[in-house]
CSV table of C-alpha atoms in Angstrom, one decimal:
chain,number,residue,atom,x,y,z
R,1,UNK,CA,58.5,-129.5,154.0
R,2,UNK,CA,60.2,-131.6,151.3
R,3,UNK,CA,59.9,-134.7,153.4
R,4,UNK,CA,56.2,-134.1,153.9
R,5,UNK,CA,55.7,-133.6,150.1
R,6,UNK,CA,57.6,-136.8,149.3
R,7,UNK,CA,55.5,-138.7,151.9
R,8,UNK,CA,52.3,-137.4,150.3
R,9,UNK,CA,53.4,-138.5,146.9
R,10,UNK,CA,54.4,-141.9,148.2
R,11,UNK,CA,50.9,-142.4,149.7
R,12,UNK,CA,49.2,-141.4,146.4
R,13,UNK,CA,51.4,-143.9,144.4
R,14,UNK,CA,50.7,-146.7,146.9
R,15,UNK,CA,47.0,-146.1,147.0
R,16,UNK,CA,46.7,-145.9,143.2
R,17,UNK,CA,48.5,-149.2,142.9
R,18,UNK,CA,46.1,-150.8,145.3
R,19,UNK,CA,43.0,-149.4,143.6
R,20,UNK,CA,44.0,-151.0,140.3
R,21,UNK,CA,43.4,-154.5,141.8
R,22,UNK,CA,40.8,-153.5,144.5
R,23,UNK,CA,38.3,-156.0,143.2
R,24,UNK,CA,40.6,-158.9,142.6
R,25,UNK,CA,40.1,-162.0,144.8
R,26,UNK,CA,42.9,-164.1,146.2
R,27,UNK,CA,42.7,-167.7,147.4
R,28,UNK,CA,45.5,-169.7,149.0
R,29,UNK,CA,46.0,-173.3,147.8
R,30,UNK,CA,48.9,-175.1,149.5
R,31,UNK,CA,52.0,-173.1,148.8
R,32,UNK,CA,50.3,-171.1,146.0
R,33,UNK,CA,48.6,-167.7,146.0
R,34,UNK,CA,46.0,-167.4,143.2
R,35,UNK,CA,44.6,-163.9,142.4
R,36,UNK,CA,41.6,-163.7,140.0
R,37,UNK,CA,39.9,-160.6,138.6
R,38,UNK,CA,39.1,-158.4,135.6
R,39,UNK,CA,41.7,-156.7,133.5
R,40,UNK,CA,39.5,-153.6,133.1
R,41,UNK,CA,37.4,-152.5,136.1
R,42,UNK,CA,34.5,-152.0,136.3
R,43,UNK,CA,33.6,-154.7,133.8
R,44,UNK,CA,30.9,-153.5,131.4
R,45,UNK,CA,28.3,-155.3,129.3
R,46,UNK,CA,29.3,-155.7,125.6
R,47,UNK,CA,32.8,-154.4,126.2
R,48,UNK,CA,35.8,-156.7,125.5
R,49,UNK,CA,37.6,-157.5,128.7
R,50,UNK,CA,39.7,-160.3,130.1
R,51,UNK,CA,39.7,-162.5,133.2
R,52,UNK,CA,43.3,-162.3,134.6
R,53,UNK,CA,45.1,-164.6,136.9
R,54,UNK,CA,48.2,-164.2,139.0
R,55,UNK,CA,49.7,-167.3,140.5
R,56,UNK,CA,52.7,-167.0,142.8
R,57,UNK,CA,54.7,-169.1,145.2
R,58,UNK,CA,56.7,-167.2,147.9
R,59,UNK,CA,56.3,-164.0,145.8
R,60,UNK,CA,57.6,-165.5,142.5
R,61,UNK,CA,55.4,-166.2,139.5
R,62,UNK,CA,54.6,-169.8,138.7
R,63,UNK,CA,55.1,-170.7,135.1
R,64,UNK,CA,53.0,-173.3,133.2
R,65,UNK,CA,50.5,-173.2,136.0
R,66,UNK,CA,47.6,-174.1,133.7
R,67,UNK,CA,49.3,-177.2,132.3
R,68,UNK,CA,47.0,-179.4,134.5
R,69,UNK,CA,44.6,-176.7,135.6
R,70,UNK,CA,41.3,-175.5,134.0
R,71,UNK,CA,39.4,-172.3,134.5
R,72,UNK,CA,35.6,-172.3,133.9
R,73,UNK,CA,33.5,-169.2,134.0
R,74,UNK,CA,29.9,-169.5,135.2
R,75,UNK,CA,26.8,-167.3,135.0
R,76,UNK,CA,24.0,-169.1,136.8
R,77,UNK,CA,23.6,-172.5,135.2
R,78,UNK,CA,25.6,-171.5,132.1
R,79,UNK,CA,29.3,-172.2,132.0
R,80,UNK,CA,32.2,-171.9,129.6
R,81,UNK,CA,35.8,-173.2,129.8
R,82,UNK,CA,38.2,-170.3,129.4
R,83,UNK,CA,41.0,-170.3,126.9
R,84,UNK,CA,44.0,-169.4,129.0
R,85,UNK,CA,46.9,-167.4,127.5
R,86,UNK,CA,50.2,-166.6,129.2
R,87,UNK,CA,51.2,-163.0,129.9
R,88,UNK,CA,54.8,-161.9,129.3
R,89,UNK,CA,55.2,-161.7,133.1
R,90,UNK,CA,55.9,-164.9,134.9
R,91,UNK,CA,52.9,-166.2,136.8
R,92,UNK,CA,50.4,-163.9,135.0
R,93,UNK,CA,47.7,-165.4,132.7
R,94,UNK,CA,44.5,-164.1,131.0
R,95,UNK,CA,41.5,-165.1,129.0
R,96,UNK,CA,39.6,-162.6,126.7
R,97,UNK,CA,35.9,-162.4,127.2
R,98,UNK,CA,33.0,-160.1,126.3
R,99,UNK,CA,30.4,-160.0,129.1
R,100,UNK,CA,26.8,-160.1,127.7
R,101,UNK,CA,24.7,-159.4,130.8
R,102,UNK,CA,25.0,-157.6,134.2
R,103,UNK,CA,25.5,-159.6,137.3
R,104,UNK,CA,28.0,-161.8,139.1
R,105,UNK,CA,30.3,-164.3,137.3
R,106,UNK,CA,32.1,-167.1,139.1
R,107,UNK,CA,35.4,-168.6,138.0
R,108,UNK,CA,35.9,-172.2,138.9
R,109,UNK,CA,39.5,-173.5,139.1
R,110,UNK,CA,40.0,-177.3,138.9
R,111,UNK,CA,43.0,-179.5,138.5
R,112,UNK,CA,46.5,-179.4,139.9
R,113,UNK,CA,49.5,-177.1,140.0
R,114,UNK,CA,52.7,-179.1,140.2
R,115,UNK,CA,50.8,-181.9,141.9
R,116,UNK,CA,48.9,-179.7,144.4
R,117,UNK,CA,45.1,-180.3,144.1
R,118,UNK,CA,43.1,-177.2,143.2
R,119,UNK,CA,39.3,-177.0,143.5
R,120,UNK,CA,38.2,-173.4,144.0
R,121,UNK,CA,35.3,-171.1,143.0
R,122,UNK,CA,36.0,-167.4,142.9
R,123,UNK,CA,33.2,-164.8,142.5
R,124,UNK,CA,34.8,-161.8,140.6
R,125,UNK,CA,33.5,-158.2,140.4
R,126,UNK,CA,29.9,-157.8,139.1
R,127,UNK,CA,29.5,-156.8,135.5
R,128,UNK,CA,27.9,-153.4,135.2
R,129,UNK,CA,25.6,-151.8,132.6
R,130,UNK,CA,27.6,-149.8,130.0
R,131,UNK,CA,25.7,-146.7,130.9
R,132,UNK,CA,27.7,-146.6,134.1
R,133,UNK,CA,30.4,-144.8,132.1
R,134,UNK,CA,28.7,-144.0,128.8
R,135,UNK,CA,28.3,-140.4,127.8
R,136,UNK,CA,26.1,-139.0,126.4
R,137,UNK,CA,23.7,-141.4,128.2
R,138,UNK,CA,21.7,-143.8,126.1
R,139,UNK,CA,18.8,-146.1,126.7
R,140,UNK,CA,19.9,-149.2,128.7
R,141,UNK,CA,18.9,-151.4,125.8
R,142,UNK,CA,21.2,-149.7,123.3
R,143,UNK,CA,18.4,-149.6,120.8
R,144,UNK,CA,17.5,-146.6,118.6
R,145,UNK,CA,15.4,-144.0,120.4
R,146,UNK,CA,11.7,-144.5,119.8
R,147,UNK,CA,11.1,-140.8,119.4
R,148,UNK,CA,13.6,-140.7,116.5
R,149,UNK,CA,11.9,-143.7,114.9
R,150,UNK,CA,8.5,-142.0,115.3
R,151,UNK,CA,9.9,-138.9,113.6
R,152,UNK,CA,11.3,-140.9,110.7
R,153,UNK,CA,7.9,-142.6,110.3
R,154,UNK,CA,6.1,-139.3,110.2
R,155,UNK,CA,8.5,-138.0,107.5
R,156,UNK,CA,7.9,-141.1,105.4
R,157,UNK,CA,4.2,-140.7,105.8
R,158,UNK,CA,4.4,-137.1,104.6
R,159,UNK,CA,6.5,-138.1,101.5
R,160,UNK,CA,3.9,-140.8,100.6
R,161,UNK,CA,1.1,-138.3,100.9
R,162,UNK,CA,2.9,-135.9,98.6
R,163,UNK,CA,3.5,-138.6,96.0
R,164,UNK,CA,-0.1,-139.7,96.2
R,165,UNK,CA,-1.4,-136.1,95.7
R,166,UNK,CA,1.1,-135.5,92.8
R,167,UNK,CA,2.6,-132.4,94.6
R,168,UNK,CA,6.2,-133.5,94.0
R,169,UNK,CA,6.3,-131.5,90.8
R,170,UNK,CA,5.3,-131.9,87.1
R,171,UNK,CA,8.7,-133.3,86.1
R,172,UNK,CA,8.2,-136.4,88.2
R,173,UNK,CA,4.7,-137.3,86.9
R,174,UNK,CA,6.0,-140.0,84.6
R,175,UNK,CA,7.7,-141.8,87.5
R,176,UNK,CA,4.9,-141.1,90.0
R,177,UNK,CA,3.6,-144.6,90.1
R,178,UNK,CA,7.0,-146.2,90.6
R,179,UNK,CA,8.0,-143.7,93.2
R,180,UNK,CA,4.8,-144.2,95.1
R,181,UNK,CA,5.4,-148.0,95.2
R,182,UNK,CA,9.0,-147.4,96.5
R,183,UNK,CA,7.7,-145.0,99.2
R,184,UNK,CA,5.1,-147.4,100.4
R,185,UNK,CA,7.7,-150.2,100.5
R,186,UNK,CA,10.0,-147.9,102.6
R,187,UNK,CA,7.2,-147.0,104.9
R,188,UNK,CA,6.5,-150.7,105.4
R,189,UNK,CA,10.2,-151.3,106.3
R,190,UNK,CA,10.1,-148.4,108.7
R,191,UNK,CA,7.0,-149.7,110.4
R,192,UNK,CA,8.6,-153.1,110.8
R,193,UNK,CA,11.6,-151.5,112.3
R,194,UNK,CA,9.6,-149.7,114.9
R,195,UNK,CA,7.7,-152.9,115.8
R,196,UNK,CA,10.9,-154.9,116.2
R,197,UNK,CA,12.4,-152.1,118.4
R,198,UNK,CA,9.4,-152.1,120.7
R,199,UNK,CA,9.4,-155.9,120.9
R,200,UNK,CA,13.1,-155.9,121.8
R,201,UNK,CA,12.6,-153.2,124.4
R,202,UNK,CA,9.8,-155.3,126.1
R,203,UNK,CA,11.9,-158.4,126.1
R,204,UNK,CA,14.9,-156.6,127.8
R,205,UNK,CA,12.8,-155.2,130.6
């Protein structure tokens, strides 16, 4: 019974270790094994993450691997050279990045590792919408809810109507004109906010 329990625990530990790098891609270049993927998976839009690299030779980490090697990340026709930093573990490297849209990103590796030519393109795990893990759920655009904006506008309109009719109380009569001007100004800002939110929603769809 004890042996069975230990075996089950071992399987769980091994499987959990594999799942942490399930989406990493590995390429073999000469004597080197290059693993590329995300630090945090799944990668989410607008959340800071990092592209991580593990470069080994015969199971040992390769130091200074990016001395003559560059990594460029691509999204369609847009590309950016990554700023590679060394991890405390030998052969491990990373580059911080904040994905800005869903979809596939490709990492291009060009140059040499200790004289061995490298020219590889690796498609890493697709970036997902933040609502995949967000709770409570929000609109995909991340913009203020239009119903809330509508309620705020209605409230402003009521305040303006009260000021115009003078029903805010006799103590405020002296400042009625100034308050009315401020209220109209606030109403204008609120309307502009609603318009901008609608335009942004349309552009994102």
